[in-house]
């Protein structure tokens, strides 16, 4: 326990950093994911092409390579941000591709007659998607969304290699101080377990809530 008790501030700072990074990246990923999913099911061909390109590029690019591209590439175009924001942008965009596919699969579970009925009433594509389709798809999308955000929380560990304060990065400081590396990683694993189980619990509560409503 001395590894934890003697370095509580270091662990806490890393834990909070991971929580903040996960929360901010999740918000961006959900926003972009839903928008790109809308593009993928849009009746407009260029929007479908944009959505497909976004998903195929990001899903098939290693996350570490994407970090290098954002952190080292964007400043060359005059875009200079704090490393935390670079990490949020990278994780959010990368995860949005997986969110998009989860949402799109949920949209495909809604009977096509629902959209046709909405269009017959004069609703636009945006209104049909936002008022009719997405609310019905929401319930079936929850499980894959939860899994994707849990993966995001674990992927945030890569940000520590790019000067972002997060949980995994605490091992460097503790290793330099001579603490047992095995127990250092044990407590880091416990921190990630708390974060991922919390996300899982939130989505389980949401699933049960909407299951009762239905």
mmCIF file of C-alpha atoms in Angstrom:
data_model
loop_
_atom_site.group_PDB
_atom_site.id
_atom_site.type_symbol
_atom_site.label_atom_id
_atom_site.label_comp_id
_atom_site.label_asym_id
_atom_site.label_seq_id
_atom_site.Cartn_x
_atom_site.Cartn_y
_atom_site.Cartn_z
ATOM 1 C CA UNK A 1 0.000 0.000 0.000
ATOM 2 C CA UNK A 2 2.937 2.367 0.521
ATOM 3 C CA UNK A 3 3.242 2.833 -3.254
ATOM 4 C CA UNK A 4 -0.273 4.287 -3.246
ATOM 5 C CA UNK A 5 -0.273 6.126 0.076
ATOM 6 C CA UNK A 6 3.102 7.793 -0.428
ATOM 7 C CA UNK A 7 2.214 8.899 -3.956
ATOM 8 C CA UNK A 8 -1.480 9.609 -3.595
ATOM 9 C CA UNK A 9 -1.203 13.094 -5.128
ATOM 10 C CA UNK A 10 0.597 11.734 -8.210
ATOM 11 C CA UNK A 11 -1.954 8.972 -8.706
ATOM 12 C CA UNK A 12 -4.869 11.331 -8.122
ATOM 13 C CA UNK A 13 -3.545 13.877 -10.604
ATOM 14 C CA UNK A 14 -3.145 11.157 -13.228
ATOM 15 C CA UNK A 15 -6.585 9.699 -12.450
ATOM 16 C CA UNK A 16 -8.293 13.081 -12.772
ATOM 17 C CA UNK A 17 -6.374 13.748 -15.991
ATOM 18 C CA UNK A 18 -7.633 10.479 -17.495
ATOM 19 C CA UNK A 19 -11.221 11.188 -16.391
ATOM 20 C CA UNK A 20 -11.144 14.691 -17.902
ATOM 21 C CA UNK A 21 -9.573 13.418 -21.115
ATOM 22 C CA UNK A 22 -12.106 10.604 -21.392
ATOM 23 C CA UNK A 23 -15.077 12.884 -20.705
ATOM 24 C CA UNK A 24 -14.031 15.591 -23.180
ATOM 25 C CA UNK A 25 -13.080 13.095 -25.888
ATOM 26 C CA UNK A 26 -16.328 11.163 -25.404
ATOM 27 C CA UNK A 27 -18.404 14.322 -25.843
ATOM 28 C CA UNK A 28 -16.576 15.159 -29.069
ATOM 29 C CA UNK A 29 -16.765 11.565 -30.320
ATOM 30 C CA UNK A 30 -20.513 11.337 -29.695
ATOM 31 C CA UNK A 31 -21.179 14.640 -31.436
ATOM 32 C CA UNK A 32 -19.047 13.835 -34.470
ATOM 33 C CA UNK A 33 -20.194 10.217 -34.554
ATOM 34 C CA UNK A 34 -23.879 11.134 -34.787
ATOM 35 C CA UNK A 35 -23.200 13.788 -37.426
ATOM 36 C CA UNK A 36 -21.105 11.436 -39.552
ATOM 37 C CA UNK A 37 -23.742 8.710 -39.161
ATOM 38 C CA UNK A 38 -26.291 11.187 -40.491
ATOM 39 C CA UNK A 39 -24.007 11.769 -43.462
ATOM 40 C CA UNK A 40 -23.709 8.034 -44.071
ATOM 41 C CA UNK A 41 -27.483 7.566 -44.335
ATOM 42 C CA UNK A 42 -28.095 10.854 -46.133
ATOM 43 C CA UNK A 43 -29.870 10.829 -49.503
ATOM 44 C CA UNK A 44 -27.164 13.201 -50.781
ATOM 45 C CA UNK A 45 -24.320 11.275 -52.429
ATOM 46 C CA UNK A 46 -21.432 13.675 -51.535
ATOM 47 C CA UNK A 47 -22.426 13.494 -47.857
ATOM 48 C CA UNK A 48 -22.482 9.690 -47.983
ATOM 49 C CA UNK A 49 -19.053 9.753 -49.622
ATOM 50 C CA UNK A 50 -17.722 12.089 -46.914
ATOM 51 C CA UNK A 51 -19.098 9.839 -44.160
ATOM 52 C CA UNK A 52 -17.673 6.676 -45.712
ATOM 53 C CA UNK A 53 -14.272 8.321 -46.242
ATOM 54 C CA UNK A 54 -14.171 9.613 -42.641
ATOM 55 C CA UNK A 55 -14.969 6.188 -41.204
ATOM 56 C CA UNK A 56 -12.665 4.179 -43.455
ATOM 57 C CA UNK A 57 -9.661 6.430 -42.918
ATOM 58 C CA UNK A 58 -9.972 6.786 -39.154
ATOM 59 C CA UNK A 59 -10.948 3.178 -38.404
ATOM 60 C CA UNK A 60 -7.976 1.873 -40.387
ATOM 61 C CA UNK A 61 -5.359 4.294 -39.045
ATOM 62 C CA UNK A 62 -3.384 3.259 -35.928
ATOM 63 C CA UNK A 63 -4.217 5.600 -33.062
ATOM 64 C CA UNK A 64 -0.550 6.258 -32.263
ATOM 65 C CA UNK A 65 0.054 7.326 -35.869
ATOM 66 C CA UNK A 66 -2.967 9.601 -35.662
ATOM 67 C CA UNK A 67 -1.536 11.205 -32.517
ATOM 68 C CA UNK A 68 1.724 11.926 -34.335
ATOM 69 C CA UNK A 69 -0.183 13.359 -37.310
ATOM 70 C CA UNK A 70 -2.203 15.731 -35.107
ATOM 71 C CA UNK A 71 0.472 16.742 -32.585
ATOM 72 C CA UNK A 72 3.248 17.198 -35.151
ATOM 73 C CA UNK A 73 1.209 17.997 -38.266
ATOM 74 C CA UNK A 74 -1.307 20.646 -37.194
ATOM 75 C CA UNK A 75 1.325 23.109 -35.853
ATOM 76 C CA UNK A 76 2.833 23.165 -39.358
ATOM 77 C CA UNK A 77 -0.442 24.720 -40.510
ATOM 78 C CA UNK A 78 -0.395 27.303 -37.731
ATOM 79 C CA UNK A 79 -2.758 25.392 -35.438
ATOM 80 C CA UNK A 80 -1.098 25.437 -32.028
ATOM 81 C CA UNK A 81 -3.110 24.082 -29.102
ATOM 82 C CA UNK A 82 -2.344 22.742 -25.614
ATOM 83 C CA UNK A 83 -1.364 19.069 -25.714
ATOM 84 C CA UNK A 84 -4.557 18.206 -23.819
ATOM 85 C CA UNK A 85 -6.699 19.665 -26.613
ATOM 86 C CA UNK A 86 -4.620 17.881 -29.230
ATOM 87 C CA UNK A 87 -5.289 14.628 -27.360
ATOM 88 C CA UNK A 88 -9.036 15.355 -27.123
ATOM 89 C CA UNK A 89 -9.169 16.126 -30.837
ATOM 90 C CA UNK A 90 -7.283 12.945 -31.737
ATOM 91 C CA UNK A 91 -9.232 10.610 -29.457
ATOM 92 C CA UNK A 92 -12.558 12.250 -30.294
ATOM 93 C CA UNK A 93 -12.103 12.019 -34.061
ATOM 94 C CA UNK A 94 -10.728 8.475 -33.917
ATOM 95 C CA UNK A 95 -13.536 7.189 -31.710
ATOM 96 C CA UNK A 96 -16.200 9.039 -33.704
ATOM 97 C CA UNK A 97 -15.660 6.589 -36.561
ATOM 98 C CA UNK A 98 -16.677 3.700 -34.296
ATOM 99 C CA UNK A 99 -19.546 5.708 -32.786
ATOM 100 C CA UNK A 100 -20.754 6.433 -36.303
ATOM 101 C CA UNK A 101 -20.934 2.756 -37.223
ATOM 102 C CA UNK A 102 -22.720 1.913 -33.973
ATOM 103 C CA UNK A 103 -25.308 4.629 -34.593
ATOM 104 C CA UNK A 104 -25.683 3.645 -38.233
ATOM 105 C CA UNK A 105 -26.339 0.028 -37.234
ATOM 106 C CA UNK A 106 -29.009 1.281 -34.832
ATOM 107 C CA UNK A 107 -30.595 3.377 -37.569
ATOM 108 C CA UNK A 108 -30.738 0.302 -39.798
ATOM 109 C CA UNK A 109 -32.819 -1.511 -37.167
ATOM 110 C CA UNK A 110 -35.636 1.023 -37.566
ATOM 111 C CA UNK A 111 -38.173 -0.163 -40.161
ATOM 112 C CA UNK A 112 -37.931 1.784 -43.421
ATOM 113 C CA UNK A 113 -41.666 2.392 -43.227
ATOM 114 C CA UNK A 114 -41.058 4.802 -40.357
ATOM 115 C CA UNK A 115 -38.975 7.078 -42.568
ATOM 116 C CA UNK A 116 -41.377 6.785 -45.456
ATOM 117 C CA UNK A 117 -44.283 7.731 -43.219
ATOM 118 C CA UNK A 118 -42.367 10.748 -41.933
ATOM 119 C CA UNK A 119 -41.559 11.902 -45.454
ATOM 120 C CA UNK A 120 -45.197 11.471 -46.483
ATOM 121 C CA UNK A 121 -46.069 13.908 -43.697
ATOM 122 C CA UNK A 122 -43.686 16.462 -45.183
ATOM 123 C CA UNK A 123 -40.827 16.101 -42.707
ATOM 124 C CA UNK A 124 -37.341 16.900 -43.963
ATOM 125 C CA UNK A 125 -34.449 14.426 -43.762
ATOM 126 C CA UNK A 126 -33.105 16.145 -40.644
ATOM 127 C CA UNK A 127 -36.497 16.124 -38.954
ATOM 128 C CA UNK A 128 -37.087 12.493 -39.868
ATOM 129 C CA UNK A 129 -33.712 11.486 -38.487
ATOM 130 C CA UNK A 130 -33.882 13.572 -35.314
ATOM 131 C CA UNK A 131 -37.538 13.128 -34.391
ATOM 132 C CA UNK A 132 -38.460 9.693 -35.762
ATOM 133 C CA UNK A 133 -35.427 7.490 -36.447
ATOM 134 C CA UNK A 134 -32.764 8.310 -33.844
ATOM 135 C CA UNK A 135 -35.105 8.090 -30.822
ATOM 136 C CA UNK A 136 -36.121 4.580 -31.926
ATOM 137 C CA UNK A 137 -32.536 3.566 -32.655
ATOM 138 C CA UNK A 138 -31.252 4.932 -29.337
ATOM 139 C CA UNK A 139 -32.096 1.860 -27.250
ATOM 140 C CA UNK A 140 -30.319 -0.622 -29.521
ATOM 141 C CA UNK A 141 -27.269 1.650 -29.811
ATOM 142 C CA UNK A 142 -26.552 1.887 -26.073
ATOM 143 C CA UNK A 143 -24.551 -1.372 -25.618
ATOM 144 C CA UNK A 144 -22.058 -0.737 -28.470
ATOM 145 C CA UNK A 145 -21.732 2.912 -27.422
ATOM 146 C CA UNK A 146 -20.791 1.836 -23.909
ATOM 147 C CA UNK A 147 -18.171 -0.587 -25.216
ATOM 148 C CA UNK A 148 -16.740 2.072 -27.522
ATOM 149 C CA UNK A 149 -16.403 4.654 -24.745
ATOM 150 C CA UNK A 150 -14.750 2.081 -22.487
ATOM 151 C CA UNK A 151 -12.240 1.475 -25.279
ATOM 152 C CA UNK A 152 -11.724 5.245 -25.513
ATOM 153 C CA UNK A 153 -10.896 5.418 -21.793
ATOM 154 C CA UNK A 154 -8.213 2.770 -22.258
ATOM 155 C CA UNK A 155 -6.913 4.345 -25.465
ATOM 156 C CA UNK A 156 -6.358 7.615 -23.583
ATOM 157 C CA UNK A 157 -3.215 6.011 -22.109
ATOM 158 C CA UNK A 158 -1.428 6.823 -25.381
ATOM 159 C CA UNK A 159 -1.807 10.544 -24.637
ATOM 160 C CA UNK A 160 0.752 10.219 -21.827
ATOM 161 C CA UNK A 161 3.475 9.823 -24.450
ATOM 162 C CA UNK A 162 2.537 13.261 -25.806
ATOM 163 C CA UNK A 163 2.999 15.339 -22.630
ATOM 164 C CA UNK A 164 -0.580 14.914 -21.400
ATOM 165 C CA UNK A 165 -1.093 14.233 -17.693
ATOM 166 C CA UNK A 166 -2.938 10.926 -17.402
ATOM 167 C CA UNK A 167 -2.943 7.811 -15.262
ATOM 168 C CA UNK A 168 -0.527 5.524 -17.094
ATOM 169 C CA UNK A 169 2.112 8.253 -17.247
ATOM 170 C CA UNK A 170 2.488 8.174 -13.454
ATOM 171 C CA UNK A 171 4.652 5.069 -13.728
ATOM 172 C CA UNK A 172 7.554 7.142 -15.081
ATOM 173 C CA UNK A 173 7.641 9.400 -12.034
ATOM 174 C CA UNK A 174 7.310 6.506 -9.588
ATOM 175 C CA UNK A 175 9.897 4.430 -11.434
ATOM 176 C CA UNK A 176 12.390 7.287 -11.168
ATOM 177 C CA UNK A 177 11.694 7.485 -7.433
ATOM 178 C CA UNK A 178 12.567 3.792 -7.091
ATOM 179 C CA UNK A 179 9.146 2.373 -6.216
ATOM 180 C CA UNK A 180 8.275 -1.222 -7.061
ATOM 181 C CA UNK A 181 7.240 -1.198 -10.719
ATOM 182 C CA UNK A 182 4.854 -4.143 -10.306
ATOM 183 C CA UNK A 183 2.799 -2.451 -7.593
ATOM 184 C CA UNK A 184 2.992 0.824 -9.490
ATOM 185 C CA UNK A 185 1.191 -0.809 -12.414
ATOM 186 C CA UNK A 186 -1.220 -2.654 -10.123
ATOM 187 C CA UNK A 187 -2.568 0.640 -8.764
ATOM 188 C CA UNK A 188 -2.661 2.132 -12.255
ATOM 189 C CA UNK A 189 -4.744 -0.861 -13.360
ATOM 190 C CA UNK A 190 -7.078 -0.322 -10.409
ATOM 191 C CA UNK A 191 -7.569 3.294 -11.511
ATOM 192 C CA UNK A 192 -8.501 2.259 -15.054
ATOM 193 C CA UNK A 193 -10.783 -0.427 -13.664
ATOM 194 C CA UNK A 194 -12.665 2.190 -11.625
ATOM 195 C CA UNK A 195 -13.112 4.385 -14.711
ATOM 196 C CA UNK A 196 -14.231 1.611 -17.061
ATOM 197 C CA UNK A 197 -16.575 0.017 -14.523
ATOM 198 C CA UNK A 198 -18.133 3.429 -13.878
ATOM 199 C CA UNK A 199 -18.815 3.880 -17.598
ATOM 200 C CA UNK A 200 -20.260 0.368 -17.759
ATOM 201 C CA UNK A 201 -22.494 1.067 -14.760
ATOM 202 C CA UNK A 202 -23.826 4.291 -16.286
ATOM 203 C CA UNK A 203 -24.772 2.517 -19.506
ATOM 204 C CA UNK A 204 -26.357 -0.385 -17.637
ATOM 205 C CA UNK A 205 -28.529 2.070 -15.732
ATOM 206 C CA UNK A 206 -29.481 3.775 -18.987
ATOM 207 C CA UNK A 207 -30.314 0.452 -20.632
ATOM 208 C CA UNK A 208 -32.538 -0.605 -17.730
ATOM 209 C CA UNK A 209 -34.220 2.790 -17.634
ATOM 210 C CA UNK A 210 -35.159 2.804 -21.290
ATOM 211 C CA UNK A 211 -36.063 -0.866 -21.167
ATOM 212 C CA UNK A 212 -38.672 -0.053 -18.502
ATOM 213 C CA UNK A 213 -39.932 2.885 -20.526
ATOM 214 C CA UNK A 214 -40.439 0.633 -23.518
#
